Amino acid sequence: MKLNKQDILKALESITVPGEGQNMVESGAVKNVITFGDEVIVDITIKNPSLQAKKRTEVDILKTIHEQVYEKAKITVNVKVEAPAKPKANVIKGNPIPGIQNIVAVASGKGGVGKSTVTANLAVTLAKMGFKVGVLDADIYGPSIPIMFDVEDEKPLAVNIGGKSKMKPIENYGVKVLSIGFFTQPNQAVVWRGPMAAKALNQMIFDAHWGELDFLLLDLPPGTGDIHLSIMQSLPITGAVVVSTPQNVALADAKKGVAMFQQESINVPVLGIIENMAYFTPDELPDNKYYIFGKEGAKNLSEDLEVPFLGELPLVQSIREAGDVGRPAALQTATALEQAFEKLTQNVVQEVVRRNDDLPPTEAIKITTMAGCSAVKK
């Protein structure tokens, strides 16, 4: 079938640009439409800089042309973002770390959903793919990354870099690691107020010799509190990954985690949601799946919030055992777990690349009160 440009434009008139009142053609967002046989190319420019708006625009165009013009049309959508410049007043600049290309925060609204396990396995999988990777354990009050990398008895050494003394991260499995756990006893509780915790984090960030890294993963503590604000004030974070289990109790907190990053005063792109402990499959019944915590809860949440779904991980005993002995499960070879973590990591890398192609670098958050959080929307 030979497609007609006017039919395409008429179909696009039924779609509204995300965040704008007019349709795509009337607003001038559609810059060009090219047809050739059953192929069509649509060039469109939007003002909303979020990944969600770009994805929704692309999906709406594909769906509308297939439904209203030709269901077998071969469609290419080129979405360009022209976001208005943001005012620079009242901004505390985050300081980029020389040599670090991408900083990805791994967060969850709720504790116990496997965030540190996901962080450790993402890190080793990225290293297996050939990337240079570091992990900063930002969970000051419950650091678990040293155990998962089998380095809990190690102590970072001091190295002289440019006449300054810097901490040298501990390295294992090709991943550089720093954690408050290296500086405390195993049975010692860290009883610090927010400013003390923030100071310790800043030292591990800026007084460390990370070297050249493609990815620095931040294992954030649960919740949406002081540590999170301190991190986002200190660093220009590339994007955030939110981990949740499928049950409603965890999803309610995961929704708050996504909302925190999407706040206007914070504005850190959410790369997607990971569903951990999605189902249980016993070894003796490998074809059976038991949805202990509910089915596809995090996947449905990602659709509701219009953020990418990065993948699901099963509830498997060997993942827990691997974390406890300090050898992440993703290091296993020729297993279903290795494949699951590889697919998950590929999706994360893909979203990072897409985010860097589509959006400007993340700005530091705005401070509108002495307490460091936005109390009034101005």
mmCIF file of C-alpha atoms in Angstrom, residues 161-310:
data_model
loop_
_atom_site.group_PDB
_atom_site.id
_atom_site.type_symbol
_atom_site.label_atom_id
_atom_site.label_comp_id
_atom_site.label_asym_id
_atom_site.label_seq_id
_atom_site.Cartn_x
_atom_site.Cartn_y
_atom_site.Cartn_z
ATOM 1 C CA ILE A 161 47.364 11.944 43.689
ATOM 2 C CA GLY A 162 48.578 15.362 42.568
ATOM 3 C CA GLY A 163 50.064 16.084 45.981
ATOM 4 C CA LYS A 164 46.826 15.167 47.804
ATOM 5 C CA SER A 165 46.110 12.071 49.856
ATOM 6 C CA LYS A 166 43.198 10.082 48.431
ATOM 7 C CA MET A 167 41.424 6.866 49.400
ATOM 8 C CA LYS A 168 42.006 3.976 47.030
ATOM 9 C CA PRO A 169 38.783 1.969 46.591
ATOM 10 C CA ILE A 170 38.875 -1.764 47.276
ATOM 11 C CA GLU A 171 38.612 -3.802 44.065
ATOM 12 C CA ASN A 172 37.155 -7.251 43.469
ATOM 13 C CA TYR A 173 35.580 -8.949 40.448
ATOM 14 C CA GLY A 174 36.702 -5.961 38.356
ATOM 15 C CA VAL A 175 34.606 -3.515 40.440
ATOM 16 C CA LYS A 176 35.926 -0.689 42.632
ATOM 17 C CA VAL A 177 34.088 -0.425 45.951
ATOM 18 C CA LEU A 178 33.888 2.108 48.785
ATOM 19 C CA SER A 179 31.646 1.791 51.835
ATOM 20 C CA ILE A 180 31.381 3.126 55.376
ATOM 21 C CA GLY A 181 31.574 -0.557 56.322
ATOM 22 C CA PHE A 182 35.329 -0.436 55.670
ATOM 23 C CA PHE A 183 35.765 2.083 58.477
ATOM 24 C CA THR A 184 33.589 0.544 61.211
ATOM 25 C CA GLN A 185 33.639 -2.696 63.179
ATOM 26 C CA PRO A 186 31.150 -5.416 62.114
ATOM 27 C CA ASN A 187 29.228 -5.105 65.395
ATOM 28 C CA GLN A 188 29.445 -1.306 65.543
ATOM 29 C CA ALA A 189 26.265 0.703 64.944
ATOM 30 C CA VAL A 190 26.634 3.975 63.038
ATOM 31 C CA VAL A 191 24.676 6.438 65.183
ATOM 32 C CA TRP A 192 25.044 9.688 63.250
ATOM 33 C CA ARG A 193 22.809 12.615 62.527
ATOM 34 C CA GLY A 194 22.291 13.733 58.935
ATOM 35 C CA PRO A 195 25.219 16.213 58.675
ATOM 36 C CA MET A 196 27.725 13.617 59.918
ATOM 37 C CA ALA A 197 26.450 11.033 57.441
ATOM 38 C CA ALA A 198 26.546 13.572 54.603
ATOM 39 C CA LYS A 199 30.130 14.520 55.469
ATOM 40 C CA ALA A 200 31.213 10.870 55.426
ATOM 41 C CA LEU A 201 29.564 10.387 52.034
ATOM 42 C CA ASN A 202 31.257 13.474 50.590
ATOM 43 C CA GLN A 203 34.626 12.152 51.731
ATOM 44 C CA MET A 204 34.034 8.812 50.005
ATOM 45 C CA ILE A 205 32.916 10.639 46.868
ATOM 46 C CA PHE A 206 35.453 13.436 46.512
ATOM 47 C CA ASP A 207 38.396 12.223 48.622
ATOM 48 C CA ALA A 208 38.629 8.931 46.740
ATOM 49 C CA HIS A 209 40.722 8.082 43.689
ATOM 50 C CA TRP A 210 38.113 6.410 41.503
ATOM 51 C CA GLY A 211 40.153 6.759 38.315
ATOM 52 C CA GLU A 212 38.419 6.292 34.967
ATOM 53 C CA LEU A 213 34.909 4.808 35.280
ATOM 54 C CA ASP A 214 32.154 4.244 32.749
ATOM 55 C CA PHE A 215 29.637 3.718 35.550
ATOM 56 C CA LEU A 216 29.553 4.623 39.233
ATOM 57 C CA LEU A 217 26.600 2.877 40.902
ATOM 58 C CA LEU A 218 25.228 4.432 44.096
ATOM 59 C CA ASP A 219 23.583 1.960 46.464
ATOM 60 C CA LEU A 220 21.197 4.345 48.245
ATOM 61 C CA PRO A 221 19.495 3.631 51.584
ATOM 62 C CA PRO A 222 15.728 2.999 51.716
ATOM 63 C CA GLY A 223 13.336 5.912 51.844
ATOM 64 C CA THR A 224 13.443 9.494 50.576
ATOM 65 C CA GLY A 225 15.424 11.392 53.176
ATOM 66 C CA ASP A 226 18.498 13.359 54.089
ATOM 67 C CA ILE A 227 21.077 11.036 52.526
ATOM 68 C CA HIS A 228 19.286 11.161 49.180
ATOM 69 C CA LEU A 229 19.186 14.960 49.186
ATOM 70 C CA SER A 230 22.875 15.154 50.153
ATOM 71 C CA ILE A 231 23.852 12.845 47.297
ATOM 72 C CA MET A 232 21.813 14.800 44.747
ATOM 73 C CA GLN A 233 23.251 18.093 45.970
ATOM 74 C CA SER A 234 26.793 16.737 45.695
ATOM 75 C CA LEU A 235 26.668 14.901 42.373
ATOM 76 C CA PRO A 236 25.134 15.357 38.926
ATOM 77 C CA ILE A 237 23.363 11.980 38.792
ATOM 78 C CA THR A 238 22.820 10.609 35.290
ATOM 79 C CA GLY A 239 19.705 8.686 36.255
ATOM 80 C CA ALA A 240 18.014 6.536 38.888
ATOM 81 C CA VAL A 241 16.884 2.918 38.945
ATOM 82 C CA VAL A 242 14.105 1.984 41.388
ATOM 83 C CA VAL A 243 13.915 -1.575 42.761
ATOM 84 C CA SER A 244 10.679 -3.062 44.120
ATOM 85 C CA THR A 245 9.045 -6.386 44.850
ATOM 86 C CA PRO A 246 5.564 -7.019 43.390
ATOM 87 C CA GLN A 247 3.411 -6.637 46.524
ATOM 88 C CA ASN A 248 1.371 -3.522 47.196
ATOM 89 C CA VAL A 249 3.238 -2.583 50.385
ATOM 90 C CA ALA A 250 6.515 -2.298 48.463
ATOM 91 C CA LEU A 251 4.915 -0.699 45.405
ATOM 92 C CA ALA A 252 3.435 2.114 47.490
ATOM 93 C CA ASP A 253 6.950 3.046 48.642
ATOM 94 C CA ALA A 254 8.487 2.513 45.195
ATOM 95 C CA LYS A 255 5.970 5.020 43.813
ATOM 96 C CA LYS A 256 7.233 7.568 46.349
ATOM 97 C CA GLY A 257 10.818 6.804 45.316
ATOM 98 C CA VAL A 258 9.990 7.555 41.673
ATOM 99 C CA ALA A 259 8.094 10.687 42.708
ATOM 100 C CA MET A 260 11.116 11.948 44.655
ATOM 101 C CA PHE A 261 13.385 11.848 41.614
ATOM 102 C CA GLN A 262 10.706 13.401 39.395
ATOM 103 C CA GLN A 263 10.069 16.384 41.690
ATOM 104 C CA GLU A 264 10.586 19.661 39.871
ATOM 105 C CA SER A 265 13.234 20.748 42.391
ATOM 106 C CA ILE A 266 15.181 17.475 41.988
ATOM 107 C CA ASN A 267 14.556 16.423 38.364
ATOM 108 C CA VAL A 268 16.731 13.313 38.117
ATOM 109 C CA PRO A 269 15.673 11.112 35.160
ATOM 110 C CA VAL A 270 14.199 7.753 36.223
ATOM 111 C CA LEU A 271 15.788 5.139 33.980
ATOM 112 C CA GLY A 272 13.237 2.518 34.988
ATOM 113 C CA ILE A 273 11.865 0.062 37.545
ATOM 114 C CA ILE A 274 13.220 -3.407 38.348
ATOM 115 C CA GLU A 275 10.929 -6.080 39.794
ATOM 116 C CA ASN A 276 12.870 -8.267 42.233
ATOM 117 C CA MET A 277 11.586 -11.546 43.733
ATOM 118 C CA ALA A 278 9.033 -11.625 40.907
ATOM 119 C CA TYR A 279 8.314 -15.350 41.274
ATOM 120 C CA PHE A 280 9.666 -18.516 42.903
ATOM 121 C CA THR A 281 10.639 -21.634 40.970
ATOM 122 C CA PRO A 282 11.799 -24.667 43.004
ATOM 123 C CA ASP A 283 14.676 -26.740 41.634
ATOM 124 C CA GLU A 284 12.568 -29.884 41.584
ATOM 125 C CA LEU A 285 9.819 -28.179 39.523
ATOM 126 C CA PRO A 286 11.723 -25.960 37.068
ATOM 127 C CA ASP A 287 8.641 -25.281 34.924
ATOM 128 C CA ASN A 288 6.543 -23.991 37.820
ATOM 129 C CA LYS A 289 6.291 -20.351 38.880
ATOM 130 C CA TYR A 290 4.833 -19.344 42.242
ATOM 131 C CA TYR A 291 4.002 -15.644 42.600
ATOM 132 C CA ILE A 292 4.591 -15.391 46.336
ATOM 133 C CA PHE A 293 4.545 -11.575 46.508
ATOM 134 C CA GLY A 294 2.007 -10.999 43.747
ATOM 135 C CA LYS A 295 2.259 -10.979 39.974
ATOM 136 C CA GLU A 296 3.761 -8.209 37.808
ATOM 137 C CA GLY A 297 3.105 -5.493 40.378
ATOM 138 C CA ALA A 298 6.245 -3.485 39.536
ATOM 139 C CA LYS A 299 5.673 -3.979 35.821
ATOM 140 C CA ASN A 300 2.156 -2.577 36.123
ATOM 141 C CA LEU A 301 3.487 0.299 38.236
ATOM 142 C CA SER A 302 6.006 1.205 35.533
ATOM 143 C CA GLU A 303 3.166 1.393 33.004
ATOM 144 C CA ASP A 304 1.053 3.534 35.347
ATOM 145 C CA LEU A 305 3.952 5.939 35.967
ATOM 146 C CA GLU A 306 5.077 5.826 32.307
ATOM 147 C CA VAL A 307 8.645 4.851 33.155
ATOM 148 C CA PRO A 308 10.540 1.991 31.485
ATOM 149 C CA PHE A 309 10.275 -1.526 32.922
ATOM 150 C CA LEU A 310 13.844 -2.819 33.053
#
